[in-house]
Coordinates of C-alpha atoms in Angstrom, one line a residue:
X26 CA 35.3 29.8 -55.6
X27 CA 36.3 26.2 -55.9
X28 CA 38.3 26.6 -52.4
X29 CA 35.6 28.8 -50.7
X30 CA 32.9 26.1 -51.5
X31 CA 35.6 22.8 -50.5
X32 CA 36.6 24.8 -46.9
X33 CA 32.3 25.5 -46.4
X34 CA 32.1 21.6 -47.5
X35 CA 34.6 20.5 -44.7
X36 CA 33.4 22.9 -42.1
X37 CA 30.3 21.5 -42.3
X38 CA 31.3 17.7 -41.9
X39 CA 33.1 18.8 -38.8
X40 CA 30.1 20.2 -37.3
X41 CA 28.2 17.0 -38.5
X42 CA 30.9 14.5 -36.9
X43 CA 30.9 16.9 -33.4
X44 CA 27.4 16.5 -33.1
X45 CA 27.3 12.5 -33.8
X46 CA 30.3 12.9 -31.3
X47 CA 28.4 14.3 -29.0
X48 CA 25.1 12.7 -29.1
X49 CA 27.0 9.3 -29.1
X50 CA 28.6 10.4 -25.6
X51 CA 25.4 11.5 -24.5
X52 CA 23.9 8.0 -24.9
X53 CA 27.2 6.7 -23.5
X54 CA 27.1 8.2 -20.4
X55 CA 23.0 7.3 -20.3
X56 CA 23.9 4.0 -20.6
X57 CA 26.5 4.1 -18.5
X58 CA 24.3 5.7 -15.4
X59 CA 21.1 3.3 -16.4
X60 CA 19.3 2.7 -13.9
X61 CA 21.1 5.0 -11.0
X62 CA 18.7 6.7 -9.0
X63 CA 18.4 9.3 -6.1
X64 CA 15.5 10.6 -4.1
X65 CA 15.6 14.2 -4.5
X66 CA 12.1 15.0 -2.7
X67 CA 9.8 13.7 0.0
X68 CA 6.9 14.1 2.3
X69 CA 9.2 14.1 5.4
X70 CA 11.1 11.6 7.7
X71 CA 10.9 8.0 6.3
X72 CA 8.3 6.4 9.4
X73 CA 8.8 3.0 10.8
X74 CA 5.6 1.5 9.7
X75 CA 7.0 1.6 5.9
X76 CA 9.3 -1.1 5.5
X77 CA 9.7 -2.4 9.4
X78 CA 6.0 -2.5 10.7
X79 CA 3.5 -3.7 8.0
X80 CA 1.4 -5.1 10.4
X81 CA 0.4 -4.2 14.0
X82 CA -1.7 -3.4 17.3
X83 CA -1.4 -0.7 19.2
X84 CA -4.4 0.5 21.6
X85 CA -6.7 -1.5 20.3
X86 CA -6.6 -0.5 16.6
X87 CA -4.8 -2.8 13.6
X88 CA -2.3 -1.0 11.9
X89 CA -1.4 -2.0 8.1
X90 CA 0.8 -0.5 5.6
X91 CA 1.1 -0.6 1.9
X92 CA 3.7 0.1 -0.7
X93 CA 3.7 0.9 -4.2
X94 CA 6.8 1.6 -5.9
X95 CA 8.3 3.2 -9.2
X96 CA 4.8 4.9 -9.9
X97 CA 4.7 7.4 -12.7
X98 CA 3.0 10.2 -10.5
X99 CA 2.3 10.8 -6.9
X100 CA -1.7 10.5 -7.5
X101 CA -1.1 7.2 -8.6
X102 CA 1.0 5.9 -6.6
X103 CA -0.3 6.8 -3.4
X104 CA -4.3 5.6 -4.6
X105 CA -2.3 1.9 -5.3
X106 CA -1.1 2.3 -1.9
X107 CA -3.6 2.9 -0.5
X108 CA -5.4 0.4 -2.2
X109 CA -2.6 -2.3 -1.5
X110 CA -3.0 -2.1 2.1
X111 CA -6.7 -2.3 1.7
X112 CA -6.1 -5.9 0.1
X113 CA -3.8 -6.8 2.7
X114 CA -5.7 -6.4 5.7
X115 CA -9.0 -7.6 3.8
X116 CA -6.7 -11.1 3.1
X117 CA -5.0 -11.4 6.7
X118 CA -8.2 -11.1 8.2
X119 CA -10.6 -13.8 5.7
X120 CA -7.9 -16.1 5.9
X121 CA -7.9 -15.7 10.1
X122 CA -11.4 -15.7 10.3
X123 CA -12.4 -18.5 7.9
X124 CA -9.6 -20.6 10.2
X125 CA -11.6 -19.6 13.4
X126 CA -15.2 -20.5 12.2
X127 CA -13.9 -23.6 10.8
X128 CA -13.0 -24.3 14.8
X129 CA -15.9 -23.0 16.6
X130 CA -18.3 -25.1 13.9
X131 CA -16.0 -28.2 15.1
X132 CA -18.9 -30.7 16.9
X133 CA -22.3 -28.0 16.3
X134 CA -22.8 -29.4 13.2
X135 CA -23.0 -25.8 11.3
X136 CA -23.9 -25.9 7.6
X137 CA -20.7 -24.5 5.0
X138 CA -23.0 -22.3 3.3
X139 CA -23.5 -20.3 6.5
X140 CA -19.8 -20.1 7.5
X141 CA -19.4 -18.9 4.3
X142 CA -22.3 -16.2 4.5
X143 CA -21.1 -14.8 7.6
X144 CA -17.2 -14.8 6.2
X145 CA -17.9 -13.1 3.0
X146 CA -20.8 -10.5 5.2
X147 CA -18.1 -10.0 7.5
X148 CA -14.7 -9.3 5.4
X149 CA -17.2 -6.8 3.1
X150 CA -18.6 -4.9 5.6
X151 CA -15.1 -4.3 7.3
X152 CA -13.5 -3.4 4.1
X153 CA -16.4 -0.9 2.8
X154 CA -16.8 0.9 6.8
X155 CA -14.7 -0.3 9.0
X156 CA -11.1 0.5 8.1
X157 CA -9.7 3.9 7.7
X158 CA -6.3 5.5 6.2
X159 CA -4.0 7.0 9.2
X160 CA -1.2 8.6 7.0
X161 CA 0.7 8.6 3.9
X162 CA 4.6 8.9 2.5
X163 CA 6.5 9.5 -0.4
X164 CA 9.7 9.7 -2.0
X165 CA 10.2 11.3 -5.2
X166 CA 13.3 9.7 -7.1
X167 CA 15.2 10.8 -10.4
X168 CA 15.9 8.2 -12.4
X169 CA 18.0 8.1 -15.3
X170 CA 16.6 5.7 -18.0
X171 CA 18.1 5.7 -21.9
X172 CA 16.2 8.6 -23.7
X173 CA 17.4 10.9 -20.3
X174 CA 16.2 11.6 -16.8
X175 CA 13.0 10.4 -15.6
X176 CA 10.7 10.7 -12.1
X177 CA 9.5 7.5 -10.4
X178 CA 7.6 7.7 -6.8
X179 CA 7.5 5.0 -3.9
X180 CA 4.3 5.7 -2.2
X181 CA 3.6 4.3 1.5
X182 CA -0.3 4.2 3.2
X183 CA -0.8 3.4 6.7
X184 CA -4.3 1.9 7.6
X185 CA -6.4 1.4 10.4
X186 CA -9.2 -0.5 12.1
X187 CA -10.8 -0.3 15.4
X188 CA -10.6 -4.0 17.2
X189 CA -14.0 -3.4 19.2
X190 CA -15.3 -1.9 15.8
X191 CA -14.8 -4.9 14.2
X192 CA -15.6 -7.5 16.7
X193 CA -19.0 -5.5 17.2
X194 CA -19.3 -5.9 13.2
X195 CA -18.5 -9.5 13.2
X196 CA -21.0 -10.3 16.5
X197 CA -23.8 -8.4 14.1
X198 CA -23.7 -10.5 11.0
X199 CA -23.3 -13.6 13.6
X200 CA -26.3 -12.9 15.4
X201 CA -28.4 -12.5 11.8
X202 CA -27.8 -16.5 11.3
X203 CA -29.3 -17.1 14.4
X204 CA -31.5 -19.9 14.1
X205 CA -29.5 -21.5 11.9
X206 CA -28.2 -25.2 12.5
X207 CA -24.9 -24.9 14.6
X208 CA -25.2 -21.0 15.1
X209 CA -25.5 -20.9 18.6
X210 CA -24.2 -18.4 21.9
X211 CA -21.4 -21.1 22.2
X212 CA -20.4 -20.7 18.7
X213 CA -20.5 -17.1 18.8
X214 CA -18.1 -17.1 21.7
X215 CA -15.6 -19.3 20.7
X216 CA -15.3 -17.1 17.4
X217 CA -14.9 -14.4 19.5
X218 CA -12.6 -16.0 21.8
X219 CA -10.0 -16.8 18.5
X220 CA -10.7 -13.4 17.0
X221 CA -9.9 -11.6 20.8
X222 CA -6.8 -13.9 20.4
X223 CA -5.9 -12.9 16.7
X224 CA -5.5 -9.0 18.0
X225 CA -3.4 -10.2 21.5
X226 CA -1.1 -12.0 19.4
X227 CA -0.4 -8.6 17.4
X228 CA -0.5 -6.6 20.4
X229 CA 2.9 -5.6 21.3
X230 CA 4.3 -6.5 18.3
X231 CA 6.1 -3.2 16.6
X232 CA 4.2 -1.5 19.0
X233 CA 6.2 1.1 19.2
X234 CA 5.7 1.8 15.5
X235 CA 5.0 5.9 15.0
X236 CA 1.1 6.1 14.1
X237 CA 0.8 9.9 13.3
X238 CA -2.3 11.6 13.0
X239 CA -4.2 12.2 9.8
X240 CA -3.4 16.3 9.6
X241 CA 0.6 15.0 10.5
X242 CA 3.2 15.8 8.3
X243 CA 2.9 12.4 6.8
X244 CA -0.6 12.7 7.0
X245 CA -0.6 15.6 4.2
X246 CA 1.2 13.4 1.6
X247 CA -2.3 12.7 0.2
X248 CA -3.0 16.5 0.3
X249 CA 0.2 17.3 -2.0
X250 CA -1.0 15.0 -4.4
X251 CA -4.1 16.4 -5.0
X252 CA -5.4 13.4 -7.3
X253 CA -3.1 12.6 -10.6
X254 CA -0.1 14.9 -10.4
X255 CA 3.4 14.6 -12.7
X256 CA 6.7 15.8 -11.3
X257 CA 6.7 18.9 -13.1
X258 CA 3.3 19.7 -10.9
X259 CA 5.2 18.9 -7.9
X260 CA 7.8 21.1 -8.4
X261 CA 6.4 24.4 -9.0

């Protein structure tokens, strides 16, 4: 009895020690891999605009792109996207635009508080109606983290907005300071002029960048998503 109770005793220590055995070279090899990751899924063919063409012109319409990376779900990550390139173009063109009123108000004597008026009308009525998403991309990665393996996604949106769209935006909140000290046809112009000259510069820059259609492949990344959606979603 005494044997049958000492061999039932060291049976059960070597199952003990396998499994500590085994969940230490588990964690071994986690640590070991940390960090290593691999796309195993994505919305198609990688396009140029994501990393090589962030910003460009191409008949008429401004092109911008925005990344979000290592997102915890497609929804997410392609709303911060989205959102991302949103900012950007807001930013590129405030800071462009407060450069070119500055010059135009150079010797008409216009007040601070209306070039700021028609910078801040301007910038918010772009962003809230004048820019439009083109397409979007991801890549769904497996990534392997300590407690096991884990799903990250890099998320891509590519923007756009209408030059003549915008120019006719900008002439419009212009034309509602009229009257104002310094706001003049002359001033309008030469705003114009520098804004004319902001989209030439862009113009044939990355041109050749691929700017799909909405209802492209790329286009339906947005579609897959279908708001907040986890890898297991995805999948099925």
């Amino acid at each position: 009895m005494r044997s049958m109770r000492f061999g039932m005793s060291l049976a059960l220590l070597v199952a003990m020690l396998a499994a500590c055995s085994g969940g230490s070279v588990s964690r071994s090899m986690a640590v070991k891999n940390l960090g290593k990751e691999k796309v195993v899924k994505t919305s198609g063919s990688i396009p140029d605009w994501a990393f090589d063409k962030p910003m460009f012109v191409k008949n008429g319409v401004l092109y911008v792109s925005g990344m979000f990376t290592d997102a915890p779900n497609l929804g997410k990550g392609l709303h911060l996207s989205d959102a991302l390139a949103r900012a950007k173009i807001a930013k590129s063109l405030r800071e462009r635009l407060r450069d070119d009123l500055t010059y135009a108000s150079e010797g008409l004597e216009v007040e601070n508080t209306v070039l700021e008026r028609i910078l801040t009308s301007s910038t918010d009525e772009i962003v809230l109606n004048g820019i439009f998403q083109n397409s979007q991309h991801y890549e769904k990665k497996q990534v392997q983290t300590l407690s096991g393996i884990a799903y990250r996604y890099d998320c891509f949106t590519l923007i756009e907005m209408p030059q003549a769209a915008y120019l006719a935006m900008l002439d419009k909140v212009m034309k509602g300071q009229n009257g104002k000290p310094g706001v003049t046809e002359e001033f309008r112009a030469k705003v114009d002029a520098r804004q004319r000259a902001f989209f030439d510069d862009l113009t044939g820059v990355n041109a050749e960048a691929e700017t799909p259609a909405p209802d492209g492949p790329a286009g339906n990344a947005s579609a897959e998503a279908g708001g907040s959606v986890d890898e297991t979603t995805l999948d099925r």
